[in-house]
PDB file of C-alpha atoms and ligand atoms in Angstrom:
ATOM      1  CA  MET A  28      -9.332   5.287  15.638  1.00  0.00           C
ATOM      2  CA  VAL A  29      -8.462   2.793  12.937  1.00  0.00           C
ATOM      3  CA  CYS A  30      -5.180   1.442  11.543  1.00  0.00           C
ATOM      4  CA  LEU A  31      -4.127  -1.862  10.015  1.00  0.00           C
ATOM      5  CA  GLY A  32      -3.205  -4.064  12.980  1.00  0.00           C
ATOM      6  CA  ASN A  33      -4.689  -2.143  15.938  1.00  0.00           C
ATOM      7  CA  ILE A  34      -1.469  -2.717  17.854  1.00  0.00           C
ATOM      8  CA  CYS A  35       0.629   0.385  17.083  1.00  0.00           C
ATOM      9  CA  ARG A  36      -0.959   3.577  15.737  1.00  0.00           C
ATOM     10  CA  SER A  37      -4.648   3.272  16.598  1.00  0.00           C
ATOM     11  CA  PRO A  38      -4.183   2.115  20.211  1.00  0.00           C
ATOM     12  CA  MET A  39      -1.799   5.052  20.693  1.00  0.00           C
ATOM     13  CA  ALA A  40      -4.402   7.445  19.253  1.00  0.00           C
ATOM     14  CA  ASP A  41      -7.116   5.745  21.310  1.00  0.00           C
ATOM     15  CA  GLY A  42      -5.124   5.937  24.566  1.00  0.00           C
ATOM     16  CA  LEU A  43      -4.173   9.576  24.079  1.00  0.00           C
ATOM     17  CA  LEU A  44      -7.709  10.653  23.236  1.00  0.00           C
ATOM     18  CA  ARG A  45      -9.253   8.620  26.091  1.00  0.00           C
ATOM     19  CA  ARG A  46      -6.856  10.234  28.557  1.00  0.00           C
ATOM     20  CA  LYS A  47      -7.560  13.741  27.261  1.00  0.00           C
ATOM     21  CA  VAL A  48     -11.335  13.214  27.120  1.00  0.00           C
ATOM     22  CA  LYS A  49     -11.178  12.233  30.790  1.00  0.00           C
ATOM     23  CA  GLU A  50      -8.907  15.167  31.692  1.00  0.00           C
ATOM     24  CA  HIS A  51     -11.317  17.611  30.007  1.00  0.00           C
ATOM     25  CA  ASP A  52     -14.362  15.899  31.504  1.00  0.00           C
ATOM     26  CA  LEU A  53     -15.942  15.341  28.083  1.00  0.00           C
ATOM     27  CA  ASN A  54     -18.644  12.791  27.433  1.00  0.00           C
ATOM     28  CA  VAL A  55     -17.142  11.038  24.400  1.00  0.00           C
ATOM     29  CA  LEU A  56     -16.753   7.324  23.736  1.00  0.00           C
ATOM     30  CA  VAL A  57     -13.354   6.484  22.253  1.00  0.00           C
ATOM     31  CA  ASP A  58     -12.288   3.126  20.825  1.00  0.00           C
ATOM     32  CA  SER A  59      -9.953   1.685  18.209  1.00  0.00           C
ATOM     33  CA  ALA A  60      -9.834  -1.174  15.731  1.00  0.00           C
ATOM     34  CA  GLY A  61      -7.713  -2.589  12.921  1.00  0.00           C
ATOM     35  CA  THR A  62      -8.823  -3.367   9.412  1.00  0.00           C
ATOM     36  CA  ALA A  63      -6.849  -6.644   9.494  1.00  0.00           C
ATOM     37  CA  ASN A  64      -7.499  -9.670  11.660  1.00  0.00           C
ATOM     38  CA  TYR A  65      -3.820 -10.552  12.327  1.00  0.00           C
ATOM     39  CA  HIS A  66      -3.672  -9.408  15.931  1.00  0.00           C
ATOM     40  CA  ILE A  67      -7.196  -9.830  17.306  1.00  0.00           C
ATOM     41  CA  GLY A  68      -7.048 -10.088  21.107  1.00  0.00           C
ATOM     42  CA  SER A  69      -3.423  -8.946  21.337  1.00  0.00           C
ATOM     43  CA  PRO A  70      -2.176  -6.121  23.513  1.00  0.00           C
ATOM     44  CA  PRO A  71      -0.506  -3.171  21.793  1.00  0.00           C
ATOM     45  CA  ASP A  72       3.039  -3.667  20.476  1.00  0.00           C
ATOM     46  CA  HIS A  73       5.496  -3.533  23.405  1.00  0.00           C
ATOM     47  CA  ARG A  74       7.452  -0.698  21.759  1.00  0.00           C
ATOM     48  CA  MET A  75       4.312   1.444  21.580  1.00  0.00           C
ATOM     49  CA  VAL A  76       3.415   0.536  25.185  1.00  0.00           C
ATOM     50  CA  GLU A  77       6.906   1.513  26.348  1.00  0.00           C
ATOM     51  CA  ILE A  78       6.778   4.917  24.677  1.00  0.00           C
ATOM     52  CA  ALA A  79       3.178   5.556  25.733  1.00  0.00           C
ATOM     53  CA  THR A  80       4.019   4.746  29.347  1.00  0.00           C
ATOM     54  CA  SER A  81       7.117   6.950  29.319  1.00  0.00           C
ATOM     55  CA  ARG A  82       4.958   9.842  28.085  1.00  0.00           C
ATOM     56  CA  GLY A  83       2.166   9.336  30.616  1.00  0.00           C
ATOM     57  CA  THR A  84      -0.444   7.369  28.677  1.00  0.00           C
ATOM     58  CA  ASP A  85      -1.377   3.846  29.746  1.00  0.00           C
ATOM     59  CA  ILE A  86      -2.375   1.690  26.779  1.00  0.00           C
ATOM     60  CA  GLN A  87      -1.387  -1.742  28.048  1.00  0.00           C
ATOM     61  CA  ASP A  88      -4.928  -2.896  28.827  1.00  0.00           C
ATOM     62  CA  LEU A  89      -6.180  -2.271  25.283  1.00  0.00           C
ATOM     63  CA  ARG A  90      -6.782  -5.355  23.127  1.00  0.00           C
ATOM     64  CA  ALA A  91      -6.855  -5.468  19.349  1.00  0.00           C
ATOM     65  CA  ARG A  92     -10.114  -6.030  17.519  1.00  0.00           C
ATOM     66  CA  GLN A  93     -11.116  -5.914  13.892  1.00  0.00           C
ATOM     67  CA  PHE A  94     -13.114  -3.025  12.473  1.00  0.00           C
ATOM     68  CA  SER A  95     -16.591  -4.138  11.442  1.00  0.00           C
ATOM     69  CA  LYS A  96     -19.689  -2.735   9.770  1.00  0.00           C
ATOM     70  CA  ILE A  97     -21.324  -2.325  13.187  1.00  0.00           C
ATOM     71  CA  ASP A  98     -18.779   0.378  14.008  1.00  0.00           C
ATOM     72  CA  PHE A  99     -20.544   2.647  11.518  1.00  0.00           C
ATOM     73  CA  GLN A 100     -23.609   2.471  13.762  1.00  0.00           C
ATOM     74  CA  ASP A 101     -21.759   2.746  17.040  1.00  0.00           C
ATOM     75  CA  PHE A 102     -19.562   5.769  16.217  1.00  0.00           C
ATOM     76  CA  ASP A 103     -20.151   9.248  14.787  1.00  0.00           C
ATOM     77  CA  LEU A 104     -16.599   9.697  13.523  1.00  0.00           C
ATOM     78  CA  ILE A 105     -14.062   7.186  12.260  1.00  0.00           C
ATOM     79  CA  TYR A 106     -10.481   8.437  12.019  1.00  0.00           C
ATOM     80  CA  VAL A 107      -8.098   6.384   9.895  1.00  0.00           C
ATOM     81  CA  MET A 108      -4.316   6.673   9.871  1.00  0.00           C
ATOM     82  CA  ASP A 109      -3.511   6.287   6.160  1.00  0.00           C
ATOM     83  CA  GLU A 110      -4.986   5.933   2.680  1.00  0.00           C
ATOM     84  CA  SER A 111      -4.908   2.173   2.787  1.00  0.00           C
ATOM     85  CA  ASN A 112      -6.990   2.155   6.000  1.00  0.00           C
ATOM     86  CA  LEU A 113      -9.343   4.577   4.264  1.00  0.00           C
ATOM     87  CA  THR A 114      -9.837   2.228   1.319  1.00  0.00           C
ATOM     88  CA  ASN A 115     -10.408  -0.752   3.619  1.00  0.00           C
ATOM     89  CA  VAL A 116     -12.935   1.062   5.800  1.00  0.00           C
ATOM     90  CA  TYR A 117     -14.777   2.527   2.801  1.00  0.00           C
ATOM     91  CA  ARG A 118     -15.214  -1.024   1.492  1.00  0.00           C
ATOM     92  CA  LEU A 119     -17.348  -1.850   4.526  1.00  0.00           C
ATOM     93  CA  ALA A 120     -19.552   1.245   4.307  1.00  0.00           C
ATOM     94  CA  SER A 121     -23.058   0.600   3.078  1.00  0.00           C
ATOM     95  CA  SER A 122     -24.293   4.162   2.571  1.00  0.00           C
ATOM     96  CA  GLU A 123     -23.083   7.665   1.811  1.00  0.00           C
ATOM     97  CA  ASP A 124     -23.890   8.610   5.423  1.00  0.00           C
ATOM     98  CA  GLU A 125     -21.503   5.936   6.638  1.00  0.00           C
ATOM     99  CA  ARG A 126     -18.764   7.043   4.202  1.00  0.00           C
ATOM    100  CA  GLN A 127     -19.122  10.599   5.491  1.00  0.00           C
ATOM    101  CA  LYS A 128     -18.138   9.456   8.981  1.00  0.00           C
ATOM    102  CA  VAL A 129     -14.666   8.413   7.846  1.00  0.00           C
ATOM    103  CA  ARG A 130     -11.780  10.894   7.994  1.00  0.00           C
ATOM    104  CA  LEU A 131      -8.078  10.673   7.236  1.00  0.00           C
ATOM    105  CA  ILE A 132      -6.903  11.890  10.623  1.00  0.00           C
ATOM    106  CA  LEU A 133      -4.150  14.219   9.443  1.00  0.00           C
ATOM    107  CA  GLU A 134      -6.054  15.684   6.532  1.00  0.00           C
ATOM    108  CA  ASP A 135      -8.942  16.649   8.733  1.00  0.00           C
ATOM    109  CA  LEU A 136      -7.049  17.815  11.765  1.00  0.00           C
ATOM    110  CA  TYR A 137      -3.463  18.689  11.101  1.00  0.00           C
ATOM    111  CA  PRO A 138      -3.072  19.816   7.506  1.00  0.00           C
ATOM    112  CA  LYS A 139       0.557  20.832   7.920  1.00  0.00           C
ATOM    113  CA  ALA A 140       1.728  17.272   8.521  1.00  0.00           C
ATOM    114  CA  SER A 141       2.348  14.718   5.820  1.00  0.00           C
ATOM    115  CA  MET A 142      -0.938  13.042   5.014  1.00  0.00           C
ATOM    116  CA  LYS A 143      -0.430   9.755   6.763  1.00  0.00           C
ATOM    117  CA  VAL A 144       0.556   8.532  10.176  1.00  0.00           C
ATOM    118  CA  PRO A 145       3.411   6.269   9.051  1.00  0.00           C
ATOM    119  CA  ASP A 146       3.221   2.600   9.990  1.00  0.00           C
ATOM    120  CA  PRO A 147       6.056   2.088  12.541  1.00  0.00           C
ATOM    121  CA  TYR A 148       5.745  -1.720  12.755  1.00  0.00           C
ATOM    122  CA  TYR A 149       8.956  -2.466  10.840  1.00  0.00           C
ATOM    123  CA  GLY A 150      10.636   0.744  11.986  1.00  0.00           C
ATOM    124  CA  SER A 151      12.841   1.987  14.827  1.00  0.00           C
ATOM    125  CA  MET A 152      11.998   3.309  18.284  1.00  0.00           C
ATOM    126  CA  LYS A 153      12.331   6.791  16.783  1.00  0.00           C
ATOM    127  CA  ASP A 154       9.532   5.917  14.361  1.00  0.00           C
ATOM    128  CA  PHE A 155       7.344   4.883  17.298  1.00  0.00           C
ATOM    129  CA  MET A 156       8.253   8.096  19.099  1.00  0.00           C
ATOM    130  CA  ASP A 157       7.334  10.143  16.020  1.00  0.00           C
ATOM    131  CA  VAL A 158       3.958   8.364  15.831  1.00  0.00           C
ATOM    132  CA  HIS A 159       3.334   9.191  19.488  1.00  0.00           C
ATOM    133  CA  ASP A 160       4.241  12.854  19.006  1.00  0.00           C
ATOM    134  CA  LEU A 161       2.134  13.246  15.872  1.00  0.00           C
ATOM    135  CA  LEU A 162      -0.890  11.632  17.501  1.00  0.00           C
ATOM    136  CA  ASP A 163      -0.366  13.693  20.641  1.00  0.00           C
ATOM    137  CA  GLU A 164      -0.658  16.883  18.553  1.00  0.00           C
ATOM    138  CA  VAL A 165      -3.606  15.595  16.567  1.00  0.00           C
ATOM    139  CA  THR A 166      -5.556  14.494  19.632  1.00  0.00           C
ATOM    140  CA  ASP A 167      -5.061  17.990  21.099  1.00  0.00           C
ATOM    141  CA  VAL A 168      -6.744  19.355  17.969  1.00  0.00           C
ATOM    142  CA  ILE A 169      -9.596  16.851  18.323  1.00  0.00           C
ATOM    143  CA  ILE A 170     -10.149  17.920  21.945  1.00  0.00           C
ATOM    144  CA  GLU A 171     -10.234  21.585  20.938  1.00  0.00           C
ATOM    145  CA  LYS A 172     -12.716  20.852  18.140  1.00  0.00           C
ATOM    146  CA  ILE A 173     -14.958  18.874  20.482  1.00  0.00           C
ATOM    147  CA  LYS A 174     -14.857  21.705  23.027  1.00  0.00           C
ATOM    148  CA  ASN A 175     -15.677  24.263  20.310  1.00  0.00           C
ATOM    149  CA  GLY A 176     -18.589  22.145  19.124  1.00  0.00           C
ATOM    150  CA  GLU A 177     -17.011  21.647  15.686  1.00  0.00           C
ATOM    151  CA  ILE A 178     -17.056  17.867  16.055  1.00  0.00           C
ATOM    152  CA  GLY A 179     -18.564  15.307  18.393  1.00  0.00           C
TER     153      GLY A 179
HETATM  154  P1  4NP B  39      -0.549  -0.692  13.065  1.00  0.00           P
HETATM  155  O1  4NP B  39       0.864  -1.376  12.689  1.00  0.00           O
HETATM  156  O2  4NP B  39      -1.407  -0.807  11.827  1.00  0.00           O
HETATM  157  O3  4NP B  39      -0.160   0.711  13.375  1.00  0.00           O
HETATM  158  O4  4NP B  39      -1.082  -1.472  14.239  1.00  0.00           O
HETATM  159  C1  4NP B  39       0.970  -2.665  12.173  1.00  0.00           C
HETATM  160  C2  4NP B  39       0.889  -3.751  13.013  1.00  0.00           C
HETATM  161  C3  4NP B  39       1.049  -5.023  12.495  1.00  0.00           C
HETATM  162  C4  4NP B  39       1.285  -5.194  11.155  1.00  0.00           C
HETATM  163  C5  4NP B  39       1.353  -4.106  10.307  1.00  0.00           C
HETATM  164  C6  4NP B  39       1.184  -2.835  10.823  1.00  0.00           C
HETATM  165  N1  4NP B  39       1.473  -6.494  10.639  1.00  0.00           N
HETATM  166  O5  4NP B  39       1.771  -6.619   9.443  1.00  0.00           O
HETATM  167  O6  4NP B  39       1.344  -7.483  11.394  1.00  0.00           O
END
């Protein structure tokens, strides 16, 4: 799961998917990263932590890291939150195979939604709540696709 800072959207997506993978007893490695280096080593934004906790997902132990070329080797699928993340991740790909691993999360999984998971960083608590709810729906779709053998 990749966003810009790895402190709002991608840790939320990461935490939700990790929890659901565990609940469904699936053998899938989940992680997240940011394309920027601003927040390396930081915990998720306290507003995201607060909402995650209130909805039953613990993300407070996650720490931000920067996406790197090695992630193309370590992961089969790379979900990005918006077009700008997509551009930044594509820049680090060194083959067509690596590019094929990258998906805009909503385009691939939840076509009815607007195409991006909006960046809530300068927004309100409602914006953070909306990000949680969107990613909660999307991670349900990912779990179903893994269980059906469509991905993973
Ligand atoms: P994220 O949100 O990409 O969802 O983690 C942001 C976090 C920090 C900044 C921008 C977006 N920032 O500019 O520091």
